[in-house]
């Protein structure tokens, strides 16, 4: 799946914008997925996530090993909070303002990805021509059909 296809898939499974969401204090490491350099998906549970659209390009988001999300007492708000990508090479990371928050349909997204993988697999299987190798007769050393005199 290309980056553009992945971004389109996430946007298709995002609901209408919300003003904020709560990070649960029991989640030590929030799972996240970079979606180009202007958005990311943040997962607070296996089926509950949010698409965070950023104000502009967020340098380092695609190569970040982790992200920090600013919040006020566990509440992440659009137009107020930011995403800060943490990379090994950047000493002063860029703060990227969150402009829009959209809840993700985690179950629908997971099902759509599974369906896309199944389609790709079946397309690949249809492209494969079965090669059984050379025909072999019952007698050792006797190959068919191309025999030399």
PDB file of C-alpha atoms in Angstrom:
ATOM      1  CA  UNK A   1       0.000   0.000   0.000  1.00  0.00           C
ATOM      2  CA  UNK A   2       1.431   3.374  -0.960  1.00  0.00           C
ATOM      3  CA  UNK A   3       1.550   6.323   1.438  1.00  0.00           C
ATOM      4  CA  UNK A   4      -1.171   8.113  -0.554  1.00  0.00           C
ATOM      5  CA  UNK A   5      -3.430   5.040  -0.407  1.00  0.00           C
ATOM      6  CA  UNK A   6      -2.867   4.736   3.352  1.00  0.00           C
ATOM      7  CA  UNK A   7      -3.659   8.431   3.893  1.00  0.00           C
ATOM      8  CA  UNK A   8      -6.842   8.144   1.787  1.00  0.00           C
ATOM      9  CA  UNK A   9      -7.919   5.050   3.731  1.00  0.00           C
ATOM     10  CA  UNK A  10      -7.549   6.817   7.083  1.00  0.00           C
ATOM     11  CA  UNK A  11      -9.400   9.924   5.861  1.00  0.00           C
ATOM     12  CA  UNK A  12     -12.248   7.739   4.536  1.00  0.00           C
ATOM     13  CA  UNK A  13     -12.662   6.170   7.986  1.00  0.00           C
ATOM     14  CA  UNK A  14     -12.516   9.424   9.944  1.00  0.00           C
ATOM     15  CA  UNK A  15     -15.666  10.943  11.392  1.00  0.00           C
ATOM     16  CA  UNK A  16     -16.642  14.607  11.619  1.00  0.00           C
ATOM     17  CA  UNK A  17     -14.268  16.914  13.518  1.00  0.00           C
ATOM     18  CA  UNK A  18     -14.407  17.098  17.310  1.00  0.00           C
ATOM     19  CA  UNK A  19     -12.945  19.801  19.526  1.00  0.00           C
ATOM     20  CA  UNK A  20     -10.916  17.485  21.797  1.00  0.00           C
ATOM     21  CA  UNK A  21     -10.296  13.993  23.148  1.00  0.00           C
ATOM     22  CA  UNK A  22      -8.944  12.547  26.369  1.00  0.00           C
ATOM     23  CA  UNK A  23      -5.753  10.603  26.734  1.00  0.00           C
ATOM     24  CA  UNK A  24      -6.225   7.926  29.341  1.00  0.00           C
ATOM     25  CA  UNK A  25      -3.691   8.012  32.113  1.00  0.00           C
ATOM     26  CA  UNK A  26      -3.369   4.232  32.035  1.00  0.00           C
ATOM     27  CA  UNK A  27      -1.916   4.267  28.527  1.00  0.00           C
ATOM     28  CA  UNK A  28       1.851   4.513  28.907  1.00  0.00           C
ATOM     29  CA  UNK A  29       2.745   4.479  25.222  1.00  0.00           C
ATOM     30  CA  UNK A  30       0.236   5.772  22.738  1.00  0.00           C
ATOM     31  CA  UNK A  31       0.433   3.999  19.388  1.00  0.00           C
ATOM     32  CA  UNK A  32       0.660   6.356  16.438  1.00  0.00           C
ATOM     33  CA  UNK A  33       0.923   6.181  12.658  1.00  0.00           C
ATOM     34  CA  UNK A  34       2.443   8.981  10.553  1.00  0.00           C
ATOM     35  CA  UNK A  35       0.286   9.879   7.555  1.00  0.00           C
ATOM     36  CA  UNK A  36       2.606  11.956   5.429  1.00  0.00           C
ATOM     37  CA  UNK A  37       3.966  15.155   6.947  1.00  0.00           C
ATOM     38  CA  UNK A  38       0.613  16.851   7.695  1.00  0.00           C
ATOM     39  CA  UNK A  39      -1.327  14.252   9.687  1.00  0.00           C
ATOM     40  CA  UNK A  40      -1.043  11.279  12.012  1.00  0.00           C
ATOM     41  CA  UNK A  41      -3.315   8.721  13.605  1.00  0.00           C
ATOM     42  CA  UNK A  42      -3.157   8.331  17.380  1.00  0.00           C
ATOM     43  CA  UNK A  43      -4.527   5.152  18.946  1.00  0.00           C
ATOM     44  CA  UNK A  44      -5.653   5.222  22.566  1.00  0.00           C
ATOM     45  CA  UNK A  45      -6.993   1.654  22.372  1.00  0.00           C
ATOM     46  CA  UNK A  46      -7.089  -1.077  19.720  1.00  0.00           C
ATOM     47  CA  UNK A  47     -10.315   0.206  18.201  1.00  0.00           C
ATOM     48  CA  UNK A  48     -10.343   3.837  19.329  1.00  0.00           C
ATOM     49  CA  UNK A  49      -8.187   6.372  17.572  1.00  0.00           C
ATOM     50  CA  UNK A  50      -8.068   9.916  16.266  1.00  0.00           C
ATOM     51  CA  UNK A  51      -6.847  11.465  13.046  1.00  0.00           C
ATOM     52  CA  UNK A  52      -4.843  14.580  13.902  1.00  0.00           C
ATOM     53  CA  UNK A  53      -4.549  17.024  11.009  1.00  0.00           C
ATOM     54  CA  UNK A  54      -1.712  19.503  11.447  1.00  0.00           C
ATOM     55  CA  UNK A  55      -1.562  23.180  10.506  1.00  0.00           C
ATOM     56  CA  UNK A  56       1.310  22.712   8.052  1.00  0.00           C
ATOM     57  CA  UNK A  57       4.171  20.399   7.224  1.00  0.00           C
ATOM     58  CA  UNK A  58       5.641  18.715  10.272  1.00  0.00           C
ATOM     59  CA  UNK A  59       9.322  18.110   9.589  1.00  0.00           C
ATOM     60  CA  UNK A  60      10.591  14.857  11.030  1.00  0.00           C
ATOM     61  CA  UNK A  61       7.195  13.229  11.541  1.00  0.00           C
ATOM     62  CA  UNK A  62       7.877  10.432   9.054  1.00  0.00           C
ATOM     63  CA  UNK A  63      11.211   9.507  10.694  1.00  0.00           C
ATOM     64  CA  UNK A  64      10.328  10.146  14.335  1.00  0.00           C
ATOM     65  CA  UNK A  65      10.778   7.247  16.737  1.00  0.00           C
ATOM     66  CA  UNK A  66       8.175   8.737  19.063  1.00  0.00           C
ATOM     67  CA  UNK A  67       5.921  11.781  19.323  1.00  0.00           C
ATOM     68  CA  UNK A  68       4.973  13.972  22.235  1.00  0.00           C
ATOM     69  CA  UNK A  69       1.434  15.348  22.270  1.00  0.00           C
ATOM     70  CA  UNK A  70       0.819  18.415  24.385  1.00  0.00           C
ATOM     71  CA  UNK A  71      -2.354  18.372  26.485  1.00  0.00           C
ATOM     72  CA  UNK A  72      -4.096  20.068  29.384  1.00  0.00           C
ATOM     73  CA  UNK A  73      -4.685  17.568  32.168  1.00  0.00           C
ATOM     74  CA  UNK A  74      -5.107  14.737  29.656  1.00  0.00           C
ATOM     75  CA  UNK A  75      -7.310  16.635  27.183  1.00  0.00           C
ATOM     76  CA  UNK A  76      -5.910  17.201  23.685  1.00  0.00           C
ATOM     77  CA  UNK A  77      -7.602  20.153  21.950  1.00  0.00           C
ATOM     78  CA  UNK A  78      -7.674  21.240  18.308  1.00  0.00           C
ATOM     79  CA  UNK A  79      -6.071  24.629  17.554  1.00  0.00           C
ATOM     80  CA  UNK A  80      -4.471  24.633  21.008  1.00  0.00           C
ATOM     81  CA  UNK A  81      -2.252  21.568  21.386  1.00  0.00           C
ATOM     82  CA  UNK A  82       0.673  20.334  19.310  1.00  0.00           C
ATOM     83  CA  UNK A  83       2.531  17.235  18.178  1.00  0.00           C
ATOM     84  CA  UNK A  84       6.288  17.211  18.704  1.00  0.00           C
ATOM     85  CA  UNK A  85       8.135  14.531  16.705  1.00  0.00           C
ATOM     86  CA  UNK A  86      11.182  13.109  18.498  1.00  0.00           C
ATOM     87  CA  UNK A  87      14.028  11.995  16.271  1.00  0.00           C
ATOM     88  CA  UNK A  88      17.576  10.985  17.061  1.00  0.00           C
ATOM     89  CA  UNK A  89      19.167  13.628  14.838  1.00  0.00           C
ATOM     90  CA  UNK A  90      17.165  16.756  15.730  1.00  0.00           C
ATOM     91  CA  UNK A  91      18.146  18.536  18.946  1.00  0.00           C
ATOM     92  CA  UNK A  92      15.377  21.170  18.783  1.00  0.00           C
ATOM     93  CA  UNK A  93      12.267  19.423  17.412  1.00  0.00           C
ATOM     94  CA  UNK A  94       9.518  21.317  15.626  1.00  0.00           C
ATOM     95  CA  UNK A  95       6.199  21.835  17.391  1.00  0.00           C
ATOM     96  CA  UNK A  96       3.339  21.084  14.987  1.00  0.00           C
ATOM     97  CA  UNK A  97      -0.044  22.613  15.834  1.00  0.00           C
ATOM     98  CA  UNK A  98      -3.100  20.325  15.728  1.00  0.00           C
ATOM     99  CA  UNK A  99      -5.718  22.047  13.566  1.00  0.00           C
ATOM    100  CA  UNK A 100      -8.379  19.335  13.387  1.00  0.00           C
ATOM    101  CA  UNK A 101      -9.221  16.186  15.359  1.00  0.00           C
ATOM    102  CA  UNK A 102     -11.389  13.497  13.784  1.00  0.00           C
ATOM    103  CA  UNK A 103     -12.361  10.216  15.485  1.00  0.00           C
ATOM    104  CA  UNK A 104     -11.386   7.087  13.561  1.00  0.00           C
ATOM    105  CA  UNK A 105     -13.587   4.062  12.977  1.00  0.00           C
ATOM    106  CA  UNK A 106     -10.960   1.556  14.098  1.00  0.00           C
ATOM    107  CA  UNK A 107     -13.025  -1.521  13.285  1.00  0.00           C
ATOM    108  CA  UNK A 108     -13.954  -0.248   9.817  1.00  0.00           C
ATOM    109  CA  UNK A 109     -10.358   0.758   9.127  1.00  0.00           C
ATOM    110  CA  UNK A 110      -9.026  -2.641  10.220  1.00  0.00           C
ATOM    111  CA  UNK A 111     -11.632  -4.454   8.071  1.00  0.00           C
ATOM    112  CA  UNK A 112     -10.826  -2.276   5.033  1.00  0.00           C
ATOM    113  CA  UNK A 113      -7.090  -2.936   5.402  1.00  0.00           C
ATOM    114  CA  UNK A 114      -7.721  -6.672   5.734  1.00  0.00           C
ATOM    115  CA  UNK A 115      -9.899  -6.584   2.603  1.00  0.00           C
ATOM    116  CA  UNK A 116      -7.232  -4.659   0.668  1.00  0.00           C
ATOM    117  CA  UNK A 117      -4.563  -7.212   1.656  1.00  0.00           C
ATOM    118  CA  UNK A 118      -6.828 -10.078   0.586  1.00  0.00           C
ATOM    119  CA  UNK A 119      -7.463  -8.386  -2.770  1.00  0.00           C
ATOM    120  CA  UNK A 120      -3.742  -7.865  -3.342  1.00  0.00           C
ATOM    121  CA  UNK A 121      -3.047 -11.513  -2.468  1.00  0.00           C
ATOM    122  CA  UNK A 122      -5.746 -12.803  -4.826  1.00  0.00           C
ATOM    123  CA  UNK A 123      -4.497 -10.498  -7.615  1.00  0.00           C
ATOM    124  CA  UNK A 124      -0.978 -11.828  -7.139  1.00  0.00           C
ATOM    125  CA  UNK A 125      -2.213 -15.431  -7.160  1.00  0.00           C
ATOM    126  CA  UNK A 126      -4.074 -14.819 -10.428  1.00  0.00           C
ATOM    127  CA  UNK A 127      -0.878 -13.456 -12.008  1.00  0.00           C
ATOM    128  CA  UNK A 128       1.184 -16.536 -11.131  1.00  0.00           C
ATOM    129  CA  UNK A 129       1.430 -19.158 -13.836  1.00  0.00           C
ATOM    130  CA  UNK A 130       1.966 -22.595 -12.410  1.00  0.00           C
ATOM    131  CA  UNK A 131       5.238 -24.103 -13.601  1.00  0.00           C
ATOM    132  CA  UNK A 132       5.520 -27.808 -12.947  1.00  0.00           C
ATOM    133  CA  UNK A 133       8.988 -28.078 -14.443  1.00  0.00           C
ATOM    134  CA  UNK A 134      10.059 -30.335 -17.298  1.00  0.00           C
ATOM    135  CA  UNK A 135       8.055 -33.414 -18.094  1.00  0.00           C
ATOM    136  CA  UNK A 136       9.763 -36.538 -16.865  1.00  0.00           C
ATOM    137  CA  UNK A 137       9.212 -40.062 -18.126  1.00  0.00           C
ATOM    138  CA  UNK A 138       9.240 -43.136 -15.933  1.00  0.00           C
ATOM    139  CA  UNK A 139      12.736 -44.077 -17.098  1.00  0.00           C
ATOM    140  CA  UNK A 140      15.730 -42.443 -15.351  1.00  0.00           C
ATOM    141  CA  UNK A 141      17.571 -39.913 -17.505  1.00  0.00           C
ATOM    142  CA  UNK A 142      14.756 -39.732 -20.062  1.00  0.00           C
ATOM    143  CA  UNK A 143      13.314 -36.168 -20.241  1.00  0.00           C
ATOM    144  CA  UNK A 144      10.392 -35.130 -22.417  1.00  0.00           C
ATOM    145  CA  UNK A 145       9.635 -33.377 -24.762  1.00  0.00           C
ATOM    146  CA  UNK A 146      13.020 -31.943 -25.738  1.00  0.00           C
ATOM    147  CA  UNK A 147      15.367 -34.871 -26.211  1.00  0.00           C
ATOM    148  CA  UNK A 148      18.580 -34.680 -28.114  1.00  0.00           C
ATOM    149  CA  UNK A 149      19.382 -37.510 -30.576  1.00  0.00           C
TER     150      UNK A 149
END
